[in-house]
mmCIF file of C-alpha atoms in Angstrom:
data_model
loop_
_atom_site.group_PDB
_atom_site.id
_atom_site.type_symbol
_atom_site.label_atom_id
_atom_site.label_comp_id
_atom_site.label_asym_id
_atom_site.label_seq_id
_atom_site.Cartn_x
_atom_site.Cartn_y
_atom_site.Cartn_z
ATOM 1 C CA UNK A 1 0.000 0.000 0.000
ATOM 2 C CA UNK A 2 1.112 3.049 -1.202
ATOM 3 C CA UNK A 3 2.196 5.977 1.594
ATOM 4 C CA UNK A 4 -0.661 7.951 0.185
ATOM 5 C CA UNK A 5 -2.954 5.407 0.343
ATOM 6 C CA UNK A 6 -2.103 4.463 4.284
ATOM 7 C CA UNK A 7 -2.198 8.535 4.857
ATOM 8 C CA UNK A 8 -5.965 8.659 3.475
ATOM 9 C CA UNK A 9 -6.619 5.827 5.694
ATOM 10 C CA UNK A 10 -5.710 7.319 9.162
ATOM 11 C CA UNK A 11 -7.254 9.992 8.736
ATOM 12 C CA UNK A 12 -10.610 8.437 7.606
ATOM 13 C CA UNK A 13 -10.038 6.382 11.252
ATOM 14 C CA UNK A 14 -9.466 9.688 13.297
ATOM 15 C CA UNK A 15 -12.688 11.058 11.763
ATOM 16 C CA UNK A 16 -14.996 8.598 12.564
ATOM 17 C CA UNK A 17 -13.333 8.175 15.786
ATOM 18 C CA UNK A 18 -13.909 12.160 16.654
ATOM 19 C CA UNK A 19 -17.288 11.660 15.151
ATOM 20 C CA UNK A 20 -18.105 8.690 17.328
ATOM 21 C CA UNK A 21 -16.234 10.681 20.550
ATOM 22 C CA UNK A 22 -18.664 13.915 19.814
ATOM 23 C CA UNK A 23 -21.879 11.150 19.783
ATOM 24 C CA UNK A 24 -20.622 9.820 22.746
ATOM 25 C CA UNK A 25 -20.569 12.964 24.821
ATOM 26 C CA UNK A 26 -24.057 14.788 23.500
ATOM 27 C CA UNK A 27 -26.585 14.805 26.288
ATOM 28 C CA UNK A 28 -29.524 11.947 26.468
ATOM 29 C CA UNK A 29 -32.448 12.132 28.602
ATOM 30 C CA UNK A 30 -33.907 9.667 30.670
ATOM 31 C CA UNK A 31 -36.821 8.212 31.054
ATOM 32 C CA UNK A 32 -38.597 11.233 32.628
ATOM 33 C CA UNK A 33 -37.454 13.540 30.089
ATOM 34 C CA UNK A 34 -34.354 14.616 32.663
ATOM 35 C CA UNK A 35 -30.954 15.530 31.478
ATOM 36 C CA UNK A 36 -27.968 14.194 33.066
ATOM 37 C CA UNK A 37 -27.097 16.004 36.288
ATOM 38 C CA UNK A 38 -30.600 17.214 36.862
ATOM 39 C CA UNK A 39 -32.857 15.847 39.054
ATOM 40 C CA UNK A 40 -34.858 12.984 38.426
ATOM 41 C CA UNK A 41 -38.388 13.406 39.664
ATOM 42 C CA UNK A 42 -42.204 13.329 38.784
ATOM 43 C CA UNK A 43 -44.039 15.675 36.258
ATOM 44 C CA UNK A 44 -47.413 17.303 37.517
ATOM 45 C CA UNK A 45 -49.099 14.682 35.312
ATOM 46 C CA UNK A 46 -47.732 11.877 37.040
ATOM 47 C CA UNK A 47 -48.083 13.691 40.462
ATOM 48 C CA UNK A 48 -52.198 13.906 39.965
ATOM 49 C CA UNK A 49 -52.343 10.314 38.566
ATOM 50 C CA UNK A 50 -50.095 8.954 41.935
ATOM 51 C CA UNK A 51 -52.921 11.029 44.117
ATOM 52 C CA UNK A 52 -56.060 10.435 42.308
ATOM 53 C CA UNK A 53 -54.758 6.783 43.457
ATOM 54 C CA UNK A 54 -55.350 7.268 46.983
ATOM 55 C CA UNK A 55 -58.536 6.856 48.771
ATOM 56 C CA UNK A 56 -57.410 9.092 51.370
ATOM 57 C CA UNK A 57 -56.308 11.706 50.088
ATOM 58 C CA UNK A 58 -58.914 15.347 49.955
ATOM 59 C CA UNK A 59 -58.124 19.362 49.276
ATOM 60 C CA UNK A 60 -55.802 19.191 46.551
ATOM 61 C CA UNK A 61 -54.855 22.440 45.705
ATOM 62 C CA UNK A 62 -52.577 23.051 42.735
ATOM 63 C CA UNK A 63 -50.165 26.043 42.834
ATOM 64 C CA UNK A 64 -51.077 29.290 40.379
ATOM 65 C CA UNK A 65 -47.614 28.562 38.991
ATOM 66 C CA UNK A 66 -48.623 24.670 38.454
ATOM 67 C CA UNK A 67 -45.351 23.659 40.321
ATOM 68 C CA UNK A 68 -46.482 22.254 43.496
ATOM 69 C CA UNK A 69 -49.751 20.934 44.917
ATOM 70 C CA UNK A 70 -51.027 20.642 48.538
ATOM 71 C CA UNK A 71 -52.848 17.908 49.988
ATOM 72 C CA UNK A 72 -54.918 16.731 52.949
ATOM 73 C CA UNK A 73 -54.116 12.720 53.807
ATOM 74 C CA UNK A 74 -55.666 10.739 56.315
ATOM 75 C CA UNK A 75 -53.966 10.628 59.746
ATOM 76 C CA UNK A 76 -51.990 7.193 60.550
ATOM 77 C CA UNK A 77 -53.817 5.340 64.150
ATOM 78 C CA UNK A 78 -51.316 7.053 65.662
ATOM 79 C CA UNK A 79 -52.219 10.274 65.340
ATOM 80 C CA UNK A 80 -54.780 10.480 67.408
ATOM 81 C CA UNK A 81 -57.243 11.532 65.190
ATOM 82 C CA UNK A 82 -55.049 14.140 63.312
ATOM 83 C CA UNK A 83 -55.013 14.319 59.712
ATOM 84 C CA UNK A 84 -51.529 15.479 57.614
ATOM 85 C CA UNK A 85 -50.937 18.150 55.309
ATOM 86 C CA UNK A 86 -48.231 17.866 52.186
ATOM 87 C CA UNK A 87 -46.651 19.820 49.594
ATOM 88 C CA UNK A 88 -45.754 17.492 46.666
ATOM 89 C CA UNK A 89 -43.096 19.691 44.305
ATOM 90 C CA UNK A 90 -42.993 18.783 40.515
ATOM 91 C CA UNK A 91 -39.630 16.893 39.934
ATOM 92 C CA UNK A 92 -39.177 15.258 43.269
ATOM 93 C CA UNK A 93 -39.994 12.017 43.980
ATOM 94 C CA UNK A 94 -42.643 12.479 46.468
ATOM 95 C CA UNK A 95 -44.170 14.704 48.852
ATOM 96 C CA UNK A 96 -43.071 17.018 52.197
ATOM 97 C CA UNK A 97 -44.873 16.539 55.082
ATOM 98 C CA UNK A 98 -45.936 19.933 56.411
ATOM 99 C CA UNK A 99 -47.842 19.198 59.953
ATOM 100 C CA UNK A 100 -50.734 17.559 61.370
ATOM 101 C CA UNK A 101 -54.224 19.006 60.820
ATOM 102 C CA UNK A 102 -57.456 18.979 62.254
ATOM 103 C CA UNK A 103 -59.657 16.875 60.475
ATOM 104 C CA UNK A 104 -62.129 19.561 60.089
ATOM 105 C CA UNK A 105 -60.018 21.441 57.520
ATOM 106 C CA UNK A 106 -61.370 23.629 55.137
ATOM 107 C CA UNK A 107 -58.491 23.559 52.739
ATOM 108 C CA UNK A 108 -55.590 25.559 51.355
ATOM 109 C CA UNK A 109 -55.638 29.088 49.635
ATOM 110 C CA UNK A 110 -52.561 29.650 47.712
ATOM 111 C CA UNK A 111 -51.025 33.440 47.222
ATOM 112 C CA UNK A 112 -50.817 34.596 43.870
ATOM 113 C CA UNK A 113 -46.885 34.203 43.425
ATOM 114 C CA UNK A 114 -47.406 30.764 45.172
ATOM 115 C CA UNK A 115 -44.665 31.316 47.788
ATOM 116 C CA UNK A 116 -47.002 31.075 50.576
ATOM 117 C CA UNK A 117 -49.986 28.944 50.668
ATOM 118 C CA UNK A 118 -53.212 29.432 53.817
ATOM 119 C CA UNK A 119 -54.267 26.327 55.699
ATOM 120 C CA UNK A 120 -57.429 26.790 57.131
ATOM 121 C CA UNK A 121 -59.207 24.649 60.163
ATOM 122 C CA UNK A 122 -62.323 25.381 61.402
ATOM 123 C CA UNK A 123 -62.102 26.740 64.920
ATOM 124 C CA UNK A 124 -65.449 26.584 66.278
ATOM 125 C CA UNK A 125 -67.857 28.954 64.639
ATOM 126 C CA UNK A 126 -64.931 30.291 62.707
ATOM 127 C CA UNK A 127 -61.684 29.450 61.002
ATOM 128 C CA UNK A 128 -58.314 29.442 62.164
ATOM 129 C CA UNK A 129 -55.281 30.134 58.965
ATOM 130 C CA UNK A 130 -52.007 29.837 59.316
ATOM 131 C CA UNK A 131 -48.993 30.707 56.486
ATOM 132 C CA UNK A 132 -46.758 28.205 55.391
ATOM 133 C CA UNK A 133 -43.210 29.219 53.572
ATOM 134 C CA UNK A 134 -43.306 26.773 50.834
ATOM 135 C CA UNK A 135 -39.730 27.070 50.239
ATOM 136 C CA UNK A 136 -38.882 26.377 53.965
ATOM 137 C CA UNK A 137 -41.868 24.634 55.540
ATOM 138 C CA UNK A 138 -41.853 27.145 57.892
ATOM 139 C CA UNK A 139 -44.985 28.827 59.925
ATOM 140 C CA UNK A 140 -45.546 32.114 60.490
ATOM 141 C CA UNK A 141 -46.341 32.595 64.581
ATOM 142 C CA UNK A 142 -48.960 34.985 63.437
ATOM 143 C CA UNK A 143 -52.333 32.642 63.230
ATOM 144 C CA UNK A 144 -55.596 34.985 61.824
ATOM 145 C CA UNK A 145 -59.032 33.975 63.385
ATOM 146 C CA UNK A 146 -61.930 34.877 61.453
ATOM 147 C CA UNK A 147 -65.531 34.160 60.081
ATOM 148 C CA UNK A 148 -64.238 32.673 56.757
ATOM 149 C CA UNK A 149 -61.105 31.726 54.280
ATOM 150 C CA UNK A 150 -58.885 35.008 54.496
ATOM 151 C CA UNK A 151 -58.140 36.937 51.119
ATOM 152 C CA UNK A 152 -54.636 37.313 49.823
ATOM 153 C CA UNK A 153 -54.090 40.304 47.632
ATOM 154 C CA UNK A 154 -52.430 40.816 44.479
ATOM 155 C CA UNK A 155 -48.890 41.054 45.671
ATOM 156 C CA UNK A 156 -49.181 38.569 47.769
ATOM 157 C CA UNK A 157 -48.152 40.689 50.715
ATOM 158 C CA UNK A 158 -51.573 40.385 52.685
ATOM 159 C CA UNK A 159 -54.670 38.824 53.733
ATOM 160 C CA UNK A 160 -58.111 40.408 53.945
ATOM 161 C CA UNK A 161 -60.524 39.127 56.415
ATOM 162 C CA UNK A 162 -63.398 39.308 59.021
ATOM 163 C CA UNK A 163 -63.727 38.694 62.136
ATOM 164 C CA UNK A 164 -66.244 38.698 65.070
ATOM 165 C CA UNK A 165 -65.286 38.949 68.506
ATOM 166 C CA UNK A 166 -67.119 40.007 72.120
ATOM 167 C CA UNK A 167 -65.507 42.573 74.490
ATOM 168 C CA UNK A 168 -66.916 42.948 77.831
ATOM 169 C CA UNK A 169 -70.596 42.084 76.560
ATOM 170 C CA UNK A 170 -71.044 43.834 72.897
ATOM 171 C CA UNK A 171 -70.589 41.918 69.601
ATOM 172 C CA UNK A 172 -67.626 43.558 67.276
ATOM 173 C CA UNK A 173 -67.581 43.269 64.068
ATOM 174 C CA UNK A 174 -64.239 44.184 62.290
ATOM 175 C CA UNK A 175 -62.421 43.955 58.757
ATOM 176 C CA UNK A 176 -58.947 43.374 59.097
ATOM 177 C CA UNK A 177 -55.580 43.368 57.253
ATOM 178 C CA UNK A 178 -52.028 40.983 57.653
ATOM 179 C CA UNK A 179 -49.296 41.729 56.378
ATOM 180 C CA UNK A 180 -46.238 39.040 56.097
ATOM 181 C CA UNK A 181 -43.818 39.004 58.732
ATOM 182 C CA UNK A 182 -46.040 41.546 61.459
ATOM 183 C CA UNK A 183 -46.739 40.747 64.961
ATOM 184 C CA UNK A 184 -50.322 41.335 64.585
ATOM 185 C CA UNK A 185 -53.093 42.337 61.898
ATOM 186 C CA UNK A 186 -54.703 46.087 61.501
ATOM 187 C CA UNK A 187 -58.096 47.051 61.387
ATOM 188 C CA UNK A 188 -59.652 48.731 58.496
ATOM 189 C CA UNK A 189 -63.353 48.960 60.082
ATOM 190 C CA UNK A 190 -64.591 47.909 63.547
ATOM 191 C CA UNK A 191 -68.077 48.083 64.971
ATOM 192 C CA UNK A 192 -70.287 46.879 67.266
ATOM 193 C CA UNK A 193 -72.813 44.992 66.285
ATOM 194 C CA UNK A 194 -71.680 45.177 61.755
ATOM 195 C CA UNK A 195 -70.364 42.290 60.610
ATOM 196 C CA UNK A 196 -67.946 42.311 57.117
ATOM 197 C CA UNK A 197 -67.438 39.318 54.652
ATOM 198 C CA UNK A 198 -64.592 39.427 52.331
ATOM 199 C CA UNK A 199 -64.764 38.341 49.390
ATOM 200 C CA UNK A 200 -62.043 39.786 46.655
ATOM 201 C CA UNK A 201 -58.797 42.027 46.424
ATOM 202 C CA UNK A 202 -58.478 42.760 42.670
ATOM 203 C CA UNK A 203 -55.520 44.277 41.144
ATOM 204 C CA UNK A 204 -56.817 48.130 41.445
ATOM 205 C CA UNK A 205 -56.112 47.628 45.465
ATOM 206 C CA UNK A 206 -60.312 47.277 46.276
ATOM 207 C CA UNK A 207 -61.342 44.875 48.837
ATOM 208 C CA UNK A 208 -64.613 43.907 48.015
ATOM 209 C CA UNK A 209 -66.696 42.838 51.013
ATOM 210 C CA UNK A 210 -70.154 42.444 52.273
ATOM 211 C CA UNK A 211 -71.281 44.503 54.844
ATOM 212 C CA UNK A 212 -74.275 43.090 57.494
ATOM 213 C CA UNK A 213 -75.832 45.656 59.825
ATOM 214 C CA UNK A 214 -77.439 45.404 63.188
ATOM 215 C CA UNK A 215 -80.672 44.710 61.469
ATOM 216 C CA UNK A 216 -79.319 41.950 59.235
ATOM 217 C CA UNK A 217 -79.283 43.957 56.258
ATOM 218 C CA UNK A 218 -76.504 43.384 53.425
ATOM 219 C CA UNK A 219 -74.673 45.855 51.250
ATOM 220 C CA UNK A 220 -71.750 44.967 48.957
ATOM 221 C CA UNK A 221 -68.868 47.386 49.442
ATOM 222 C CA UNK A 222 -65.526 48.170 48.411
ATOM 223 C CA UNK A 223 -62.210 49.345 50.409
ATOM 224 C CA UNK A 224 -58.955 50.050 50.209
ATOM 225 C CA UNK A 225 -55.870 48.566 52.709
ATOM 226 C CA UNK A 226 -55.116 52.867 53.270
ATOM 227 C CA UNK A 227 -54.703 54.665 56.774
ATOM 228 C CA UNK A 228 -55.923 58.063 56.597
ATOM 229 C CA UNK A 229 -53.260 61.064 57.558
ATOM 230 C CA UNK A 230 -53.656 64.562 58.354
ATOM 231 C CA UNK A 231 -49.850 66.122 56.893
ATOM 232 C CA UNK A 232 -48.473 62.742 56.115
ATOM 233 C CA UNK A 233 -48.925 61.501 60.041
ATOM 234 C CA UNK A 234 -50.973 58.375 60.488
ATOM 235 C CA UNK A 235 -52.451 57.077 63.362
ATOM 236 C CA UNK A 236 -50.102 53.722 64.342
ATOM 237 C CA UNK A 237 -47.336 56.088 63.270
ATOM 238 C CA UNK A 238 -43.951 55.903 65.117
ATOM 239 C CA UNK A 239 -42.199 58.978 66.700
ATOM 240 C CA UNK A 240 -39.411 58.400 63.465
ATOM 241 C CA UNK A 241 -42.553 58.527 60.858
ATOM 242 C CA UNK A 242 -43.738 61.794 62.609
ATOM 243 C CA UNK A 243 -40.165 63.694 62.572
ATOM 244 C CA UNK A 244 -40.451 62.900 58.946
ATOM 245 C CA UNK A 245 -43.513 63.910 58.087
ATOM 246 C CA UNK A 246 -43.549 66.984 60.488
ATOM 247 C CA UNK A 247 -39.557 67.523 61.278
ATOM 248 C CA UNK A 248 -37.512 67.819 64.887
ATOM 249 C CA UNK A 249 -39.211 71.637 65.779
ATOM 250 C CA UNK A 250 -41.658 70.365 68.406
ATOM 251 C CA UNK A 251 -41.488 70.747 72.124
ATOM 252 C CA UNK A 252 -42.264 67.198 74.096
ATOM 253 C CA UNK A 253 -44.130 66.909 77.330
ATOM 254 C CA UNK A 254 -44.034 64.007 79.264
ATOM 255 C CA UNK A 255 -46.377 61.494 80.472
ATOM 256 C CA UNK A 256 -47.489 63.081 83.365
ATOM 257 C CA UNK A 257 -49.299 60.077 85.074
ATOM 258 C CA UNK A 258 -53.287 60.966 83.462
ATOM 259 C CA UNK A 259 -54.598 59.279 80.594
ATOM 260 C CA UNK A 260 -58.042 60.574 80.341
ATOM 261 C CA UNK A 261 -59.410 58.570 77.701
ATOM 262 C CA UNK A 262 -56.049 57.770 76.204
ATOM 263 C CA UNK A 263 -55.568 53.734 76.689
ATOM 264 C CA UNK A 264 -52.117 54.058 78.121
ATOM 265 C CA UNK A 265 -49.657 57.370 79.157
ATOM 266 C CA UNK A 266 -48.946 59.674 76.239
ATOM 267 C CA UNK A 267 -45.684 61.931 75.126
ATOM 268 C CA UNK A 268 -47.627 65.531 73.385
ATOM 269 C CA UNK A 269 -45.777 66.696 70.612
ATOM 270 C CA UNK A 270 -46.370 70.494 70.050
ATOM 271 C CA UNK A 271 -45.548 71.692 66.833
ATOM 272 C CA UNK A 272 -46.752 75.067 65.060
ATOM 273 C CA UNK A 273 -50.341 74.170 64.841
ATOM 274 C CA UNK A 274 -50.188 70.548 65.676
ATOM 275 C CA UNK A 275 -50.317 68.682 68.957
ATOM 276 C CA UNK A 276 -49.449 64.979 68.229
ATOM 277 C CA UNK A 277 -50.247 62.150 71.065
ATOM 278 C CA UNK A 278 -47.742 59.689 70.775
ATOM 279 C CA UNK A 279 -48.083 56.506 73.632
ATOM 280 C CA UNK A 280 -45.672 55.826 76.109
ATOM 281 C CA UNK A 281 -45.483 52.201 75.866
ATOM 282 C CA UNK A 282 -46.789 51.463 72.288
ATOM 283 C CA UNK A 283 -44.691 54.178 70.806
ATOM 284 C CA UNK A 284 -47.384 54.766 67.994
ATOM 285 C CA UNK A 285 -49.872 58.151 67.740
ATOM 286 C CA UNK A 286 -52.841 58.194 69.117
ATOM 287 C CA UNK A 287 -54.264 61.183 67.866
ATOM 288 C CA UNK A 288 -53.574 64.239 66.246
ATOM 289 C CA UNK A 289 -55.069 67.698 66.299
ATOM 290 C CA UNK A 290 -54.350 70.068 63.746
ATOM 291 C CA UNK A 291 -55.259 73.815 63.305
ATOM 292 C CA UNK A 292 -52.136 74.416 61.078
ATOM 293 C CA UNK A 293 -53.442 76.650 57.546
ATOM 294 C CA UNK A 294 -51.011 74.473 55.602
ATOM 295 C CA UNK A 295 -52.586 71.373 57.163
ATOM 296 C CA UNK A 296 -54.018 68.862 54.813
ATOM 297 C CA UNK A 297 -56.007 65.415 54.928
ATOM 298 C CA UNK A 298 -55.627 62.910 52.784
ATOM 299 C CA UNK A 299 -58.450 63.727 50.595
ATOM 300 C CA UNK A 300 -57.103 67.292 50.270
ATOM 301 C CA UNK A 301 -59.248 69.106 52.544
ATOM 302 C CA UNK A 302 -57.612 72.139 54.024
ATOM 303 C CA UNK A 303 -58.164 74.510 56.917
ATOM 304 C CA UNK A 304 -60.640 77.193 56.159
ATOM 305 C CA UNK A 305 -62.367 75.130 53.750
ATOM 306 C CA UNK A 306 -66.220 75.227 53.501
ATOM 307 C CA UNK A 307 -68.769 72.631 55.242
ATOM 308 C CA UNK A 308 -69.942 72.063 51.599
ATOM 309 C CA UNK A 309 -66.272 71.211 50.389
ATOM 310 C CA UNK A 310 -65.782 68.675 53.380
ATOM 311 C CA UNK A 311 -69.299 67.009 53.005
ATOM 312 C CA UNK A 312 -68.619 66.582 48.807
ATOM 313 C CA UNK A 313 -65.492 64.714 49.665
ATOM 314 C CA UNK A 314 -66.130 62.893 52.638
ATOM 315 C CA UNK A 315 -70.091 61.761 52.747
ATOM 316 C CA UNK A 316 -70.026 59.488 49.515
ATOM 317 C CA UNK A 317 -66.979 57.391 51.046
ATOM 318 C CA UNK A 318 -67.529 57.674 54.999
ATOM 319 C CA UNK A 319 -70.612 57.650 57.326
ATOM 320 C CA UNK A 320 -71.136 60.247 60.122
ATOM 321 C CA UNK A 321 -71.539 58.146 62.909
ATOM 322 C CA UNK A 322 -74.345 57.387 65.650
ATOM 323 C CA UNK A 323 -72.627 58.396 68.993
ATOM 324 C CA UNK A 324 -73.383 55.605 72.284
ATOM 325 C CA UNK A 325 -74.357 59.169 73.929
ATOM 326 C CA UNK A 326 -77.486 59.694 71.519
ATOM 327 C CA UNK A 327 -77.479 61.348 67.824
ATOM 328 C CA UNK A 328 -75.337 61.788 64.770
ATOM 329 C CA UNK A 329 -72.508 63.638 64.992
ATOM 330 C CA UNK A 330 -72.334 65.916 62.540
ATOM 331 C CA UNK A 331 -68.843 66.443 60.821
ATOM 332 C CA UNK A 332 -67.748 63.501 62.340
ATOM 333 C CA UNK A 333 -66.606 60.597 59.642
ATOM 334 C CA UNK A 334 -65.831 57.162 60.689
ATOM 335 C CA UNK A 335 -62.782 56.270 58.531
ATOM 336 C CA UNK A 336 -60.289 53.468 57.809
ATOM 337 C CA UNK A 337 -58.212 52.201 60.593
ATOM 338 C CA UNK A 338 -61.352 51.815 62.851
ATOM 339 C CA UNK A 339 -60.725 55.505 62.955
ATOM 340 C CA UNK A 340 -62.439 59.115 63.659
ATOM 341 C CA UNK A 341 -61.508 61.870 61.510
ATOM 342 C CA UNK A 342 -63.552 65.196 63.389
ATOM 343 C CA UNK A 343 -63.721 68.116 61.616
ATOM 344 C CA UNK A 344 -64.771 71.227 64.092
ATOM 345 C CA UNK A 345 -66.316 74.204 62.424
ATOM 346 C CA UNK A 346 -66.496 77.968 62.969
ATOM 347 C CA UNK A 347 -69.833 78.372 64.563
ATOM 348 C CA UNK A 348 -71.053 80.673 67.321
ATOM 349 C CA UNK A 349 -71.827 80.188 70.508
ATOM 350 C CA UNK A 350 -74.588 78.362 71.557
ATOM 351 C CA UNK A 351 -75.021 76.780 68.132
ATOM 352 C CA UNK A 352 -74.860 72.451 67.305
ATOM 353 C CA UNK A 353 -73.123 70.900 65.037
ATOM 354 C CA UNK A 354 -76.439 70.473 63.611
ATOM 355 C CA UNK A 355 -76.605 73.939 62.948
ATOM 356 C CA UNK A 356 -73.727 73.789 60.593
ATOM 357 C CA UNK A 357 -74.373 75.668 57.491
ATOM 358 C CA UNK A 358 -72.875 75.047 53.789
ATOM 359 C CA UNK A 359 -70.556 78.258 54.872
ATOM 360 C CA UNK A 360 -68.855 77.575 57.880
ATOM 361 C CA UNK A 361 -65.087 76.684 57.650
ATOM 362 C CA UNK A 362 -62.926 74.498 58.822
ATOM 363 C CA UNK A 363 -61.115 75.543 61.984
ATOM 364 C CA UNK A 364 -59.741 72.766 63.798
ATOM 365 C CA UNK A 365 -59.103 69.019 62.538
ATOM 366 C CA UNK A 366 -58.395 65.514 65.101
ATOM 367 C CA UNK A 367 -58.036 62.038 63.642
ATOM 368 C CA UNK A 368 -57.786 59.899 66.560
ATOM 369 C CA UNK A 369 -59.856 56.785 68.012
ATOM 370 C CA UNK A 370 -63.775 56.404 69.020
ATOM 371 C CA UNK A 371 -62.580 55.179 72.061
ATOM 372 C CA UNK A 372 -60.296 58.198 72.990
ATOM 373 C CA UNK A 373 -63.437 60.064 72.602
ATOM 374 C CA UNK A 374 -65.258 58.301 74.659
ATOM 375 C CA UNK A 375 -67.281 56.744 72.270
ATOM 376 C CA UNK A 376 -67.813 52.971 70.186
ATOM 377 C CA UNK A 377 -69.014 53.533 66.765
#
């Protein structure tokens, strides 16, 4: 064979040698459609077949995303009655167990960007939710009690619910909020004897609800999760949140040992026009009272407006309330945050705030509690 000939015929060998080496190292998946290094595990189709298997299984709630499902299974002898909650994640080979559960529960409620997902157990009368971290397994201390399956909102950042309770002989109604990660929920509306349903959040920030008076009556309603202000200072505000809003030029008087209607000992703030109640122990404000001309609410209603400007803005959204002490008060608007927003008018002496006419100004403005005015509406 020539030396040409034997040339031609190594390198015909080292090409289909490389050819077969390059074969060799492309990728293959296995049976379940996994590539080499990834993790082998079961698709949601094989997930809901392996569940609809089981006679004991209930509440299985599929994640918005599609990537994990939750589960209610049948307690072991063992436990005592107790059923077990799971979270089965596509591409593992089978499920977490979360805890035990009562056997009474109502199910799961997933939050929109399915990080978090709401067990629910009925808890007498009521329901009792807690959070799961889906990533972790961990619970969030926080535990809401309420008349039905809390609402998550858009962003996933809340819950929405309502809740009945009885203090010292009168039934409360309230509409609450959570937010992940707090020690406690806040109050959008409280009152005795109203109950509130909730029943949305859509994407525009409403909370739609149903609203049941003494008498029974319903009326669907919408809210939003907002605190009302007066100059950028909220009620629930810290002393920080008011030195931004208002600055460092106020002059502070200590808790002198009186509360008055006040539900603990409160620092005054005294600025130019504003007196803000901040409390001693809970650190938040309590009230403020404003008679400021560059004062503002929220709603953009300014000193020395009219009676006719306030009532435009304020009647359509807010009710004047029915004080405990007998009669509407007049000016008076119950507002979000279970709270009073009072404005005071320039009449004369002698007259009501009945007498209020579509002229009369605003002179002084307080957004505080019912309670710190001795009152439950």
């Amino acid at each position: 064979m020539s030396y040409k000939s034997v040339t031609k015929l190594l390198t015909g060998v080292l090409v289909i040698v490389l050819i077969a080496s390059l074969i060799g190292c492309t990728p293959k998946s296995n049976q379940n459609g996994d590539k080499p290094g990834e993790q082998k595990g079961l698709s949601k189709e094989q997930i809901t077949t392996a569940l609809s298997s089981l006679t004991d299984v209930q509440k299985t709630t599929w994640s918005p995303d599609e990537k994990m499902v939750a589960y209610i299974q049948a307690g072991k002898p063992d436990k005592n009655g107790a059923d077990e909650a799971y979270l089965w994640k596509v591409g593992e080979e089978e499920a977490k167990l979360v805890r035990d559960v009562k056997p009474t529960t109502l199910g799961f409620s997933w939050a929109p960007d399915s990080k978090h997902v709401l067990i629910s157990e009925k808890l007498g009368e009521g329901v009792e939710s807690s959070i799961i971290i889906v990533d972790t397994l961990h619970e969030e201390s926080y535990k809401m009690k309420s008349m039905g399956i809390p609402v998550w909102s858009p962003d996933s950042h809340s819950l929405a619910y309502g809740n009945e309770t009885h203090e010292h002989g009168p039934r409360w109604g309230s509409l609450e909020v959570y937010t992940l990660g707090n020690p406690k929920s806040e109050y959008i509306w409280k009152a005795i004897d109203y109950l509130y349903k909730v029943e949305s959040w859509n994407q525009e920030g409403d909370i739609g609800y149903t609203e049941v008076d003494p008498q029974g009556k319903e009326t669907k309603k919408t809210t939003k999760n907002i605190r009302p202000d007066i100059s950028g200072v909220h009620l629930g505000d810290t002393k920080a949140q008011v030195e931004a809003a208002l600055g460092k030029g106020y002059k502070e008087t200590a808790p002198s040992g009186e509360t008055g209607h006040f539900p603990e000992q409160v620092y005054r703030w005294d600025y130019d026009g504003y007196k803000v109640f901040i409390g001693a122990e809970s650190g938040e404000v309590l009230e403020i009272t404003v008679e400021s001309p560059e004062a503002a609410t929220n709603l953009g209603i300014k000193m020395g407006d009219t009676s006719t400007k306030v009532f435009e803005v304020y009647r359509p959204k807010y009710i004047e309330p029915v004080s405990i002490h007998g009669g509407k008060i007049y000016g008076m608007f119950k507002v979000e945050g279970a709270a009073a927003l009072y404005f005071q008018f320039d009449l004369k002496e002698g007259q009501s705030l009945a007498d209020i006419k579509p002229e009369n100004k605003v002179v002084r403005m307080i957004l505080t509690y019912p309670e710190i005015l001795d009152d439950s509406f």
